[in-house]
CSV table of C-alpha atoms in Angstrom, one decimal:
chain,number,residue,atom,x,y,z
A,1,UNK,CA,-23.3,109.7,-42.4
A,2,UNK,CA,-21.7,106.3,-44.2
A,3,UNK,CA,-21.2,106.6,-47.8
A,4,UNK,CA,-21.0,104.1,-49.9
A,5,UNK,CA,-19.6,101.6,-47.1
A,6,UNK,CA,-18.3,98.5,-47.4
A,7,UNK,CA,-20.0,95.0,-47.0
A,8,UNK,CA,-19.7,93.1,-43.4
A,9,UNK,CA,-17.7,90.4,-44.8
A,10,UNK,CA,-14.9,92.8,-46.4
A,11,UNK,CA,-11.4,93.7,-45.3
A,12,UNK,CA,-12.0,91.4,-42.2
A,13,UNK,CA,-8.6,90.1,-40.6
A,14,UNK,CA,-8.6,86.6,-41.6
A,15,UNK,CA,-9.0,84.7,-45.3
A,16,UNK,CA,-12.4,82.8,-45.1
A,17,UNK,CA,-10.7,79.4,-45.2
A,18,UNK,CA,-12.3,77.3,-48.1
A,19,UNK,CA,-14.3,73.8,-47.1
A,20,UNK,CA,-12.2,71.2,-48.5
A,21,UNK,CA,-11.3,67.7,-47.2
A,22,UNK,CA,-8.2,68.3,-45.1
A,23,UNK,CA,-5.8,65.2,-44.6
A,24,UNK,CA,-3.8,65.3,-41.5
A,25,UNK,CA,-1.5,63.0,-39.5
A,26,UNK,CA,-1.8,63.9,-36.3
A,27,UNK,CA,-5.8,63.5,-34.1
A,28,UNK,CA,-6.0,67.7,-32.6
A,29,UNK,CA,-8.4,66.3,-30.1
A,30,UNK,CA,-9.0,69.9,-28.5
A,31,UNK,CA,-9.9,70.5,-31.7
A,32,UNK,CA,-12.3,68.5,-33.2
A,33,UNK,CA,-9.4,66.6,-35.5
A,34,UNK,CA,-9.7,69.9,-37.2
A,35,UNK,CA,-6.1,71.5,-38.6
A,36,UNK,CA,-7.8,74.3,-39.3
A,37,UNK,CA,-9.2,74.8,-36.0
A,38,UNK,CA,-5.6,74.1,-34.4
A,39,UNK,CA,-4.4,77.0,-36.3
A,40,UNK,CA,-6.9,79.4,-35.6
A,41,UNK,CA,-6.6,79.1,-32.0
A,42,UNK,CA,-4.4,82.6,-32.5
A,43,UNK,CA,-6.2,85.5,-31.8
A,44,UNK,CA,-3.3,87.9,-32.2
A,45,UNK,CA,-2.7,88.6,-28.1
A,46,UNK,CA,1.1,88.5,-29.0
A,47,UNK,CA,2.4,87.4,-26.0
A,48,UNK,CA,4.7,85.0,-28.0
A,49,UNK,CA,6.3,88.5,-28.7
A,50,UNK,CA,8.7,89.1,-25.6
A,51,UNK,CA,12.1,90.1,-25.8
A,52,UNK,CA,13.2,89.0,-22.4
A,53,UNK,CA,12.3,85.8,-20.1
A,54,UNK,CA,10.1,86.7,-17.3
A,55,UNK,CA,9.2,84.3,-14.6
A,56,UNK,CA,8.9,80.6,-15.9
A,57,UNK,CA,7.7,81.9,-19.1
A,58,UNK,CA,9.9,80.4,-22.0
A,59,UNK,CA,7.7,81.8,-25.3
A,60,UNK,CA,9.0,82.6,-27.9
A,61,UNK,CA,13.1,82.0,-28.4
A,62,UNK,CA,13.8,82.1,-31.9
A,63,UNK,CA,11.2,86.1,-31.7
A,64,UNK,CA,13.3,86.7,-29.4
A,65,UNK,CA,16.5,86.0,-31.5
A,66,UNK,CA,16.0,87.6,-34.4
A,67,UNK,CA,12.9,90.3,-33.4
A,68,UNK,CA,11.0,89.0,-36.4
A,69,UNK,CA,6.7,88.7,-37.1
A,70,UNK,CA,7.8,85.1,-38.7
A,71,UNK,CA,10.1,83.4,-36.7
A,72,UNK,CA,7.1,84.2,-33.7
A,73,UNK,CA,4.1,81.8,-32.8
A,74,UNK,CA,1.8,84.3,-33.9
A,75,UNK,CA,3.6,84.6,-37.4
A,76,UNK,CA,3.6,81.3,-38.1
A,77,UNK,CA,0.1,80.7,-37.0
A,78,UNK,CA,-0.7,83.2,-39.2
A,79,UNK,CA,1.6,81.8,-42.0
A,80,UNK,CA,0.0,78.1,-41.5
A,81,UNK,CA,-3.7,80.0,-41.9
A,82,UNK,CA,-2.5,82.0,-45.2
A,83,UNK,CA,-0.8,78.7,-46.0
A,84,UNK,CA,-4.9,76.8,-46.1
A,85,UNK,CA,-6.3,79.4,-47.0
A,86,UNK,CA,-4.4,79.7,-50.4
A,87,UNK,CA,-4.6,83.1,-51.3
A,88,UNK,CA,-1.2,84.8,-50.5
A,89,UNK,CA,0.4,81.5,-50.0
A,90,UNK,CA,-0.5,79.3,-53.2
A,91,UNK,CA,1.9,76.1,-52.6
A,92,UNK,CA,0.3,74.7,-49.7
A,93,UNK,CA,2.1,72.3,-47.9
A,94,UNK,CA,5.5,72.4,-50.1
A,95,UNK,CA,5.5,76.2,-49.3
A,96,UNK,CA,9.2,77.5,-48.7
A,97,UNK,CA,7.9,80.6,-47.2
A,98,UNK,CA,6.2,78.4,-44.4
A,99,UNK,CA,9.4,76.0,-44.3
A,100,UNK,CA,11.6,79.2,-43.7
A,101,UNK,CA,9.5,80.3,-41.0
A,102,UNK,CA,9.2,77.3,-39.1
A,103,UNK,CA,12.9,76.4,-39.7
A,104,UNK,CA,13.8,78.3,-36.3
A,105,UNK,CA,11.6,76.6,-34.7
A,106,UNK,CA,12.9,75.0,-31.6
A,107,UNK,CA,10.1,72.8,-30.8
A,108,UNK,CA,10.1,73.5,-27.2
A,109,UNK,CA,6.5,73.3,-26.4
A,110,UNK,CA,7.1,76.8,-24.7
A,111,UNK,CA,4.2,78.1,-26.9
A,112,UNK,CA,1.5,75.3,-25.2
A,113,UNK,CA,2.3,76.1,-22.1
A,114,UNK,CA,2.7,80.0,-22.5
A,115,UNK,CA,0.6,80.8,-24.8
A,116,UNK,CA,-3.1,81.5,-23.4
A,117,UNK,CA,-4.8,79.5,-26.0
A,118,UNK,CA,-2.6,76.8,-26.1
A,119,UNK,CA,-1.1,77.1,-29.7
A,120,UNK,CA,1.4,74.1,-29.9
A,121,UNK,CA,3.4,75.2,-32.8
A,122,UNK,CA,5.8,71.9,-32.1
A,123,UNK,CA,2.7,69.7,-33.5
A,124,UNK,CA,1.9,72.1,-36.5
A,125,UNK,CA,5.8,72.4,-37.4
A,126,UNK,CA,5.8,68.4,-37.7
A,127,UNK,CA,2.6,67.7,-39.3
A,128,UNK,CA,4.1,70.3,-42.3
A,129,UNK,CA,7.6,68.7,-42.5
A,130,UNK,CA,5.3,65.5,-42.9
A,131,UNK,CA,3.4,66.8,-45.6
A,132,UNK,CA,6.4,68.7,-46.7
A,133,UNK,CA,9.2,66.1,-47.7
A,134,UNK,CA,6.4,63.3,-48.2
A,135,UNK,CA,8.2,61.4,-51.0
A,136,UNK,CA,10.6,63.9,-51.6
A,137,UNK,CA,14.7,64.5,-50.4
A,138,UNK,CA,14.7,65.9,-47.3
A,139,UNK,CA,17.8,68.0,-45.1
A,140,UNK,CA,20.9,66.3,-44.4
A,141,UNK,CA,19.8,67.0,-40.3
A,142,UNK,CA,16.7,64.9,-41.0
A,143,UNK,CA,18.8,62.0,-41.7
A,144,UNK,CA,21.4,62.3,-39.1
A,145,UNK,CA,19.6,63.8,-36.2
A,146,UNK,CA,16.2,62.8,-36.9
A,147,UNK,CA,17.6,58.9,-37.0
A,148,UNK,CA,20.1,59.7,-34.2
A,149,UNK,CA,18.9,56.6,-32.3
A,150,UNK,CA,19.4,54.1,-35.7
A,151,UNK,CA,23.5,55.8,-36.0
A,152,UNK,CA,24.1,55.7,-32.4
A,153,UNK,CA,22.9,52.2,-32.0
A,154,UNK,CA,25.2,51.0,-34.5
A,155,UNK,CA,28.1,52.4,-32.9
A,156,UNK,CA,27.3,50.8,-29.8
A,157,UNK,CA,26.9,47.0,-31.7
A,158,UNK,CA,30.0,47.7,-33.5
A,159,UNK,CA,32.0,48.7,-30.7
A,160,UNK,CA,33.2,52.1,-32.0
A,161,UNK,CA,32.5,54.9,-30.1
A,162,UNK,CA,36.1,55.6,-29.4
A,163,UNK,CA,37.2,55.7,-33.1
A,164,UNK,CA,34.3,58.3,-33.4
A,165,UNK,CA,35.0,60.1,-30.5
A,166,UNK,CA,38.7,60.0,-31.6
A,167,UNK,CA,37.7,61.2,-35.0
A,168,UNK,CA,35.7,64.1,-34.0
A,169,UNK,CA,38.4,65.7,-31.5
A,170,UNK,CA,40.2,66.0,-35.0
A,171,UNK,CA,39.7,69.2,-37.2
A,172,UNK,CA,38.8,67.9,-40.6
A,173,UNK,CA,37.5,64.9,-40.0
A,174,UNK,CA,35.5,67.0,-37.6
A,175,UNK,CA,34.2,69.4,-40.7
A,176,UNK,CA,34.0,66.8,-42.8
A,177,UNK,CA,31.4,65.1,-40.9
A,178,UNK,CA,29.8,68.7,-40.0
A,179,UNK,CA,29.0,69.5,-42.9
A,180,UNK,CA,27.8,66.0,-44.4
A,181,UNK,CA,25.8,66.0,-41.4
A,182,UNK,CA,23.5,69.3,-41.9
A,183,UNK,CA,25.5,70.4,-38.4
A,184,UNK,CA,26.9,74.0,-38.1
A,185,UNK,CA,30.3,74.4,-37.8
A,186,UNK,CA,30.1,76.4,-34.6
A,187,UNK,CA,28.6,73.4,-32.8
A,188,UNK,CA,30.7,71.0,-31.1
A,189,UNK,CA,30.1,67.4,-31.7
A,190,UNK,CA,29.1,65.2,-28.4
A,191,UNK,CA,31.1,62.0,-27.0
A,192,UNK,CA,29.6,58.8,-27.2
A,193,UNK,CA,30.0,56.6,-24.2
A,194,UNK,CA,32.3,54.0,-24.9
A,195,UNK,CA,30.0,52.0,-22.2
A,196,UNK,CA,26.1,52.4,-22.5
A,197,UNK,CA,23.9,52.8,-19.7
A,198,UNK,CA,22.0,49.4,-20.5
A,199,UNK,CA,25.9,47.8,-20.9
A,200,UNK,CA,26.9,49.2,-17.5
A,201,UNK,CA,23.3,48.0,-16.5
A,202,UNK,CA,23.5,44.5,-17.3
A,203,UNK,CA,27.1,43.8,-15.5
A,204,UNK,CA,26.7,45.1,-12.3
A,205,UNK,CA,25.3,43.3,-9.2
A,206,UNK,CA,21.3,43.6,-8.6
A,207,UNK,CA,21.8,45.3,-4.6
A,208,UNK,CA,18.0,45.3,-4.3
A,209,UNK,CA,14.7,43.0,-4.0
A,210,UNK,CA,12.0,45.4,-3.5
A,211,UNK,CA,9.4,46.4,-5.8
A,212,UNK,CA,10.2,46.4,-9.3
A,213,UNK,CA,9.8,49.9,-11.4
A,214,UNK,CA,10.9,50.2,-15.3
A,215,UNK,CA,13.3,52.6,-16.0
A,216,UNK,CA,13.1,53.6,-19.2
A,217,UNK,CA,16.4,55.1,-20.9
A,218,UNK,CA,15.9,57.5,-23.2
A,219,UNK,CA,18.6,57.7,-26.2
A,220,UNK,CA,20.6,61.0,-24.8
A,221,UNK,CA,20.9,58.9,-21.5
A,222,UNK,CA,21.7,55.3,-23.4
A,223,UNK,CA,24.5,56.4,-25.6
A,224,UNK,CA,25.8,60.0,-24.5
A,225,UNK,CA,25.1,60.6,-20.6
A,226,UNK,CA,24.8,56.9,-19.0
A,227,UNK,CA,26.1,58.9,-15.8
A,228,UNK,CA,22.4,60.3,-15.3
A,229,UNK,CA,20.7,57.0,-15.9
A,230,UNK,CA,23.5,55.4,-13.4
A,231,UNK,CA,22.0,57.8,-10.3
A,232,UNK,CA,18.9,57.0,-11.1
A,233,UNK,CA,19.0,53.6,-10.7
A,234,UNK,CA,21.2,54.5,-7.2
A,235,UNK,CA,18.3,56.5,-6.2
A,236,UNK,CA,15.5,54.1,-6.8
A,237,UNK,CA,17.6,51.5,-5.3
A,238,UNK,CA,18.3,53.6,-2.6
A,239,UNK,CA,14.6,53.9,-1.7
A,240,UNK,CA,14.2,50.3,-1.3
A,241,UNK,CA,13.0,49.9,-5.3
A,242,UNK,CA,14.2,47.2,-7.5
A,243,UNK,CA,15.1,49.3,-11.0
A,244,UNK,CA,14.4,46.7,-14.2
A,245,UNK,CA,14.9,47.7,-17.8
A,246,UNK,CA,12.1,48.0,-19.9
A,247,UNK,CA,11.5,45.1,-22.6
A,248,UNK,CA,13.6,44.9,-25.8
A,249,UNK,CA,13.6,42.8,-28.9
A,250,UNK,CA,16.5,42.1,-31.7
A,251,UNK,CA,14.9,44.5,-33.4
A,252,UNK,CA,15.1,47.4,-31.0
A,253,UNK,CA,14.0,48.9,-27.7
A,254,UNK,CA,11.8,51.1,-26.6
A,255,UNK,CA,11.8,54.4,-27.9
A,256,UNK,CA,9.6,57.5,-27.8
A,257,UNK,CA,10.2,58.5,-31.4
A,258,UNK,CA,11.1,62.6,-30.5
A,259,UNK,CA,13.8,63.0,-32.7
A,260,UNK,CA,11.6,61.4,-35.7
A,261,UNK,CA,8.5,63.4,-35.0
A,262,UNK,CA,10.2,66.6,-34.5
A,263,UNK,CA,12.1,66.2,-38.3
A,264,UNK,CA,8.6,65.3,-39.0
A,265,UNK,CA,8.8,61.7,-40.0
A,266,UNK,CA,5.7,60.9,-38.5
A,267,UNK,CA,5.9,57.3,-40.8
A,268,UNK,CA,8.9,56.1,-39.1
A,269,UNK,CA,7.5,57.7,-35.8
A,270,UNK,CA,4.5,55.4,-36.3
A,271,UNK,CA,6.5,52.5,-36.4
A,272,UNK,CA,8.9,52.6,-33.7
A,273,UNK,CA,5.6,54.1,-31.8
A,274,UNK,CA,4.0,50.4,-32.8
A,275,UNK,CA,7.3,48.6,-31.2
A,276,UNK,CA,7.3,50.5,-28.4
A,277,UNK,CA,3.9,49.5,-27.3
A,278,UNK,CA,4.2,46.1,-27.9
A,279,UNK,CA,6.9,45.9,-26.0
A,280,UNK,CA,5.2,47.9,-22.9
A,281,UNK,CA,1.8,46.1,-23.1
A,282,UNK,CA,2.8,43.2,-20.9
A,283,UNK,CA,4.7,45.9,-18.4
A,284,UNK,CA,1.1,48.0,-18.7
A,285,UNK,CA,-1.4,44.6,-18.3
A,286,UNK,CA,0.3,43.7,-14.5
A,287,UNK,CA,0.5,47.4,-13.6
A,288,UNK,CA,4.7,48.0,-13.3
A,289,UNK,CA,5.2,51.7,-12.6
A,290,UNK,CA,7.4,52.9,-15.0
A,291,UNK,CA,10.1,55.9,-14.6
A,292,UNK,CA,12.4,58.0,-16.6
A,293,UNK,CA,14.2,61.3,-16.4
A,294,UNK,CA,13.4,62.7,-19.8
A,295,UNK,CA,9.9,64.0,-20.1
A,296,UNK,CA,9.6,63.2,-23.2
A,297,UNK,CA,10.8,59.4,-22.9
A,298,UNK,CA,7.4,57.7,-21.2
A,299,UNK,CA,5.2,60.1,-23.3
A,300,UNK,CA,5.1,58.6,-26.6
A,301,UNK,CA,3.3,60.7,-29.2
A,302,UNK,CA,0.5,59.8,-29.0
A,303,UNK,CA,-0.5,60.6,-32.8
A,304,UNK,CA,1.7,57.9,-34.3
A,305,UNK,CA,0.4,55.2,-32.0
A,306,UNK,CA,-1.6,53.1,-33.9
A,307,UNK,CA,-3.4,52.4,-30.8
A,308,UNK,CA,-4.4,55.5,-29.1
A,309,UNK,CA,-6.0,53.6,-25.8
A,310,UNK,CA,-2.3,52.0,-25.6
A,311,UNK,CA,-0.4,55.0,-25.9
A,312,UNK,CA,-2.4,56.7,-23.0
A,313,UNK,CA,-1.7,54.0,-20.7
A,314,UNK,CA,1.5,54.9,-21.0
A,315,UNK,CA,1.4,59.0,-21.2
A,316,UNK,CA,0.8,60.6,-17.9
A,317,UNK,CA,-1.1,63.3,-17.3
A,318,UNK,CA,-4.4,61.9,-18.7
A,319,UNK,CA,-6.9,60.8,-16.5
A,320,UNK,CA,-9.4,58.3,-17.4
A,321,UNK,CA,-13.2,59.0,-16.5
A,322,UNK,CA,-15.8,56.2,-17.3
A,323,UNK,CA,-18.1,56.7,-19.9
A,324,UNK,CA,-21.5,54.4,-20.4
A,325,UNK,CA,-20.6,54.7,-24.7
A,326,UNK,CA,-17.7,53.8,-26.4
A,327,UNK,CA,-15.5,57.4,-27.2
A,328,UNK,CA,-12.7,58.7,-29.5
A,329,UNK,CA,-9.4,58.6,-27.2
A,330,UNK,CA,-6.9,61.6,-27.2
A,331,UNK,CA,-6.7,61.9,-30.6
A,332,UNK,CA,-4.7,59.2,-32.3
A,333,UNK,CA,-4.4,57.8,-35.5
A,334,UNK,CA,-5.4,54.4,-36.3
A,335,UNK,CA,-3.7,51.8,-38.0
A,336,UNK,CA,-3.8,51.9,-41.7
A,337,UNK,CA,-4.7,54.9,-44.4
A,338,UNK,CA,-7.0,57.6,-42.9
A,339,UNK,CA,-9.8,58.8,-44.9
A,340,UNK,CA,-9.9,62.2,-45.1
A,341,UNK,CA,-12.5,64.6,-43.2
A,342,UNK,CA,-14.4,68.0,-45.2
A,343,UNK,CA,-14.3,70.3,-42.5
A,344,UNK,CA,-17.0,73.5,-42.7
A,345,UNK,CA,-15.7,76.9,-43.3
A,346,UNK,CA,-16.0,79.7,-40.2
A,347,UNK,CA,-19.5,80.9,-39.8
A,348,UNK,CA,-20.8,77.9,-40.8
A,349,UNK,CA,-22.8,75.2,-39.1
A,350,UNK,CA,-20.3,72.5,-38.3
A,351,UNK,CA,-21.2,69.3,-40.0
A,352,UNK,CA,-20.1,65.8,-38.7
A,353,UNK,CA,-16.7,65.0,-39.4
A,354,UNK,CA,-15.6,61.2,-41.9
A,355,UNK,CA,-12.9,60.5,-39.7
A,356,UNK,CA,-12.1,56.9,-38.3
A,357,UNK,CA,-11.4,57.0,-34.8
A,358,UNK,CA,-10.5,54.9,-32.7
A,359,UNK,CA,-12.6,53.6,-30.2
A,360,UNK,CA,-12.4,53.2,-26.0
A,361,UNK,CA,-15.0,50.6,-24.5
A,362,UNK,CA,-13.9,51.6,-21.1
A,363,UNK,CA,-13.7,55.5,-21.0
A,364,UNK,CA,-11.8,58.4,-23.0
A,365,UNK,CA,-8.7,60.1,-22.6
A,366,UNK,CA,-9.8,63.4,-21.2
A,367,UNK,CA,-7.6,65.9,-21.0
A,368,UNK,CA,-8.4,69.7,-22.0
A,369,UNK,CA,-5.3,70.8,-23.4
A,370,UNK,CA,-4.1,67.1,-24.6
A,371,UNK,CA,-1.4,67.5,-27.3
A,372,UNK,CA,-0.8,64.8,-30.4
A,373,UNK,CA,2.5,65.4,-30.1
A,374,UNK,CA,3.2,66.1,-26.2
């Protein structure tokens, strides 16, 4: 016999999440454009919770680190949720116990491929730095590793990677820079090539005529490990290939913009996303395969393109299906100020959502588990 028992709706696991507009950077195709959606994908199977690897399975490294509910996928997911909700966590998005949290973060994507429901707590952890430091001072590592590609350009045009390297071989100039950096002292600092891949590129002798294919060097490759991009142009040469270098402009190259969405500067992301594609779009109208060694270098993210039809063009792994109706693509933003989207609570009907989308005349980007940020 129930006494006195309580309602349906009471003591239930998760906050009901208030219906609010909700203004997000990146599109969460998988999930309606809804960041509340993305977030409740976690359903608490805690298999982000391993202590040891086992097989290919990578989820999650900083759990397994420090053995800690927070610094796993579910904790944060959970976190995020409290975070909208506003209940436990009242700051929103300038939370510091959300910050703290993601702060271990690696941004490995280990939790979207691991995860059975595809959390991608990469994606969440930069649309909250966004929201985060938006107008505000942010982490000396922002500035120095998030704009890694700005500093180590410079050192290539002004010639002094060897005073740097130099410099950096030397204790305190070593700490000095360390610490002004946001870098821990533990960590050794890398040597800059004194000749960059797309130097070395441009002096030696073209050995092949076959087809063309872009190689696209990433920054890593460019200024730190030109050896890499060096066999790769031996190999495609090697296989009768002609290797060329992808487009460039006084401004800058190409660039996939990694380092500045993983600090969460999705601003500056959207720019060099903007060059980028203007540089490819004659490279993608006559069809040039294009080829690189870091995953991450032809897969620009696709949420700071201000084109989103562009940006798959250049993102493998979407396939394009034809559609008799123009569609939203995977999930980008389009150019200029968003307006923002009220998104129904859980248990209610869903109502349509406000939010400009951009537009494909030819077919969608269809991919089940597309990330923004992949």
């Amino acid at each position: 016999m129930l006494v006195r028992p309580d309602p349906l709706d009471a003591n239930l696991r998760f906050s009901v999440l208030p219906r609010r507009p909700v203004d997000v950077a990146f599109g969460y195709p998988a999930d309606g454009g809804d960041f509340r959606a993305a977030v409740r994908r976690c359903v608490g199977v805690a298999k982000c919770r391993t202590t040891t690897a086992s097989g290919p399975a990578v989820m999650c490294p900083s759990f397994r680190a420090t053995g800690e509910e927070e610094h796993s996928t579910r904790g944060r997911a959970r976190l995020l949720h409290e975070m909208l909700a506003g209940e436990l966590v009242t700051d929103g998005w300038r939370s510091t116990e959300v910050r703290d949290a993601l702060d271990l973060c690696l941004s490995c994507k280990g939790c979207r491929s691991d995860c059975p429901v595809g959390v991608d707590m990469a994606t969440y952890k930069a649309e909250f730095l966004h929201h985060h430091y938006r107008g505000r001072r942010r982490p000396a590592a922002h500035y120095s590793m998030g704009r890694l590609p700005v500093w180590l350009r410079w050192a290539a045009r002004t010639g002094t990677a060897r005073l740097l390297n130099r410099l950096a071989s030397l204790r305190l100039p070593a700490r000095i820079g360390k610490r002004l950096a946001g870098i821990a002292p533990e960590r050794g600092i890398p040597r800059l090539a004194p000749l960059t891949f797309s130097r070395w590129w441009r002096r030696r002798e073209r050995r092949s005529t076959g087809d063309p294919v872009v190689l696209w060097p990433d920054t890593f490759t460019e200024h730190l490990s030109p050896s890499v991009g060096q066999a790769a142009v031996r190999v495609l040469e090697a296989a009768g290939l002609r290797a060329v270098p992808p487009p460039s402009r006084p401004g800058g190259g190409v660039c996939c913009g990694l380092t500045y969405v993983s600090t969460g500067q999705l601003d500056r992301a959207r720019a060099v996303l903007r060059r980028t594609l203007d540089l490819m779009e004659p490279v993608l109208r006559r069809g040039t395969p294009s080829s690189s060694w870091n995953r991450a270098a032809p897969r620009p993210s696709a949420p700071t393109s201000p084109d989103s039809c562009r940006t798959t063009r250049v993102r493998p792994g979407c396939r394009r299906r034809s559609s008799p109706s123009p569609r939203r693509c995977c999930g980008t933003l389009p150019s200029g100020p968003r307006p923002r989207s009220a998104v129904p609570s859980p248990g209610r009907p869903t109502a349509t959502s406000t939010r400009s989308s951009v537009t494909a005349p030819t077919g969608r980007c269809a991919s089940p588990r597309a990330s923004p940020a992949s």
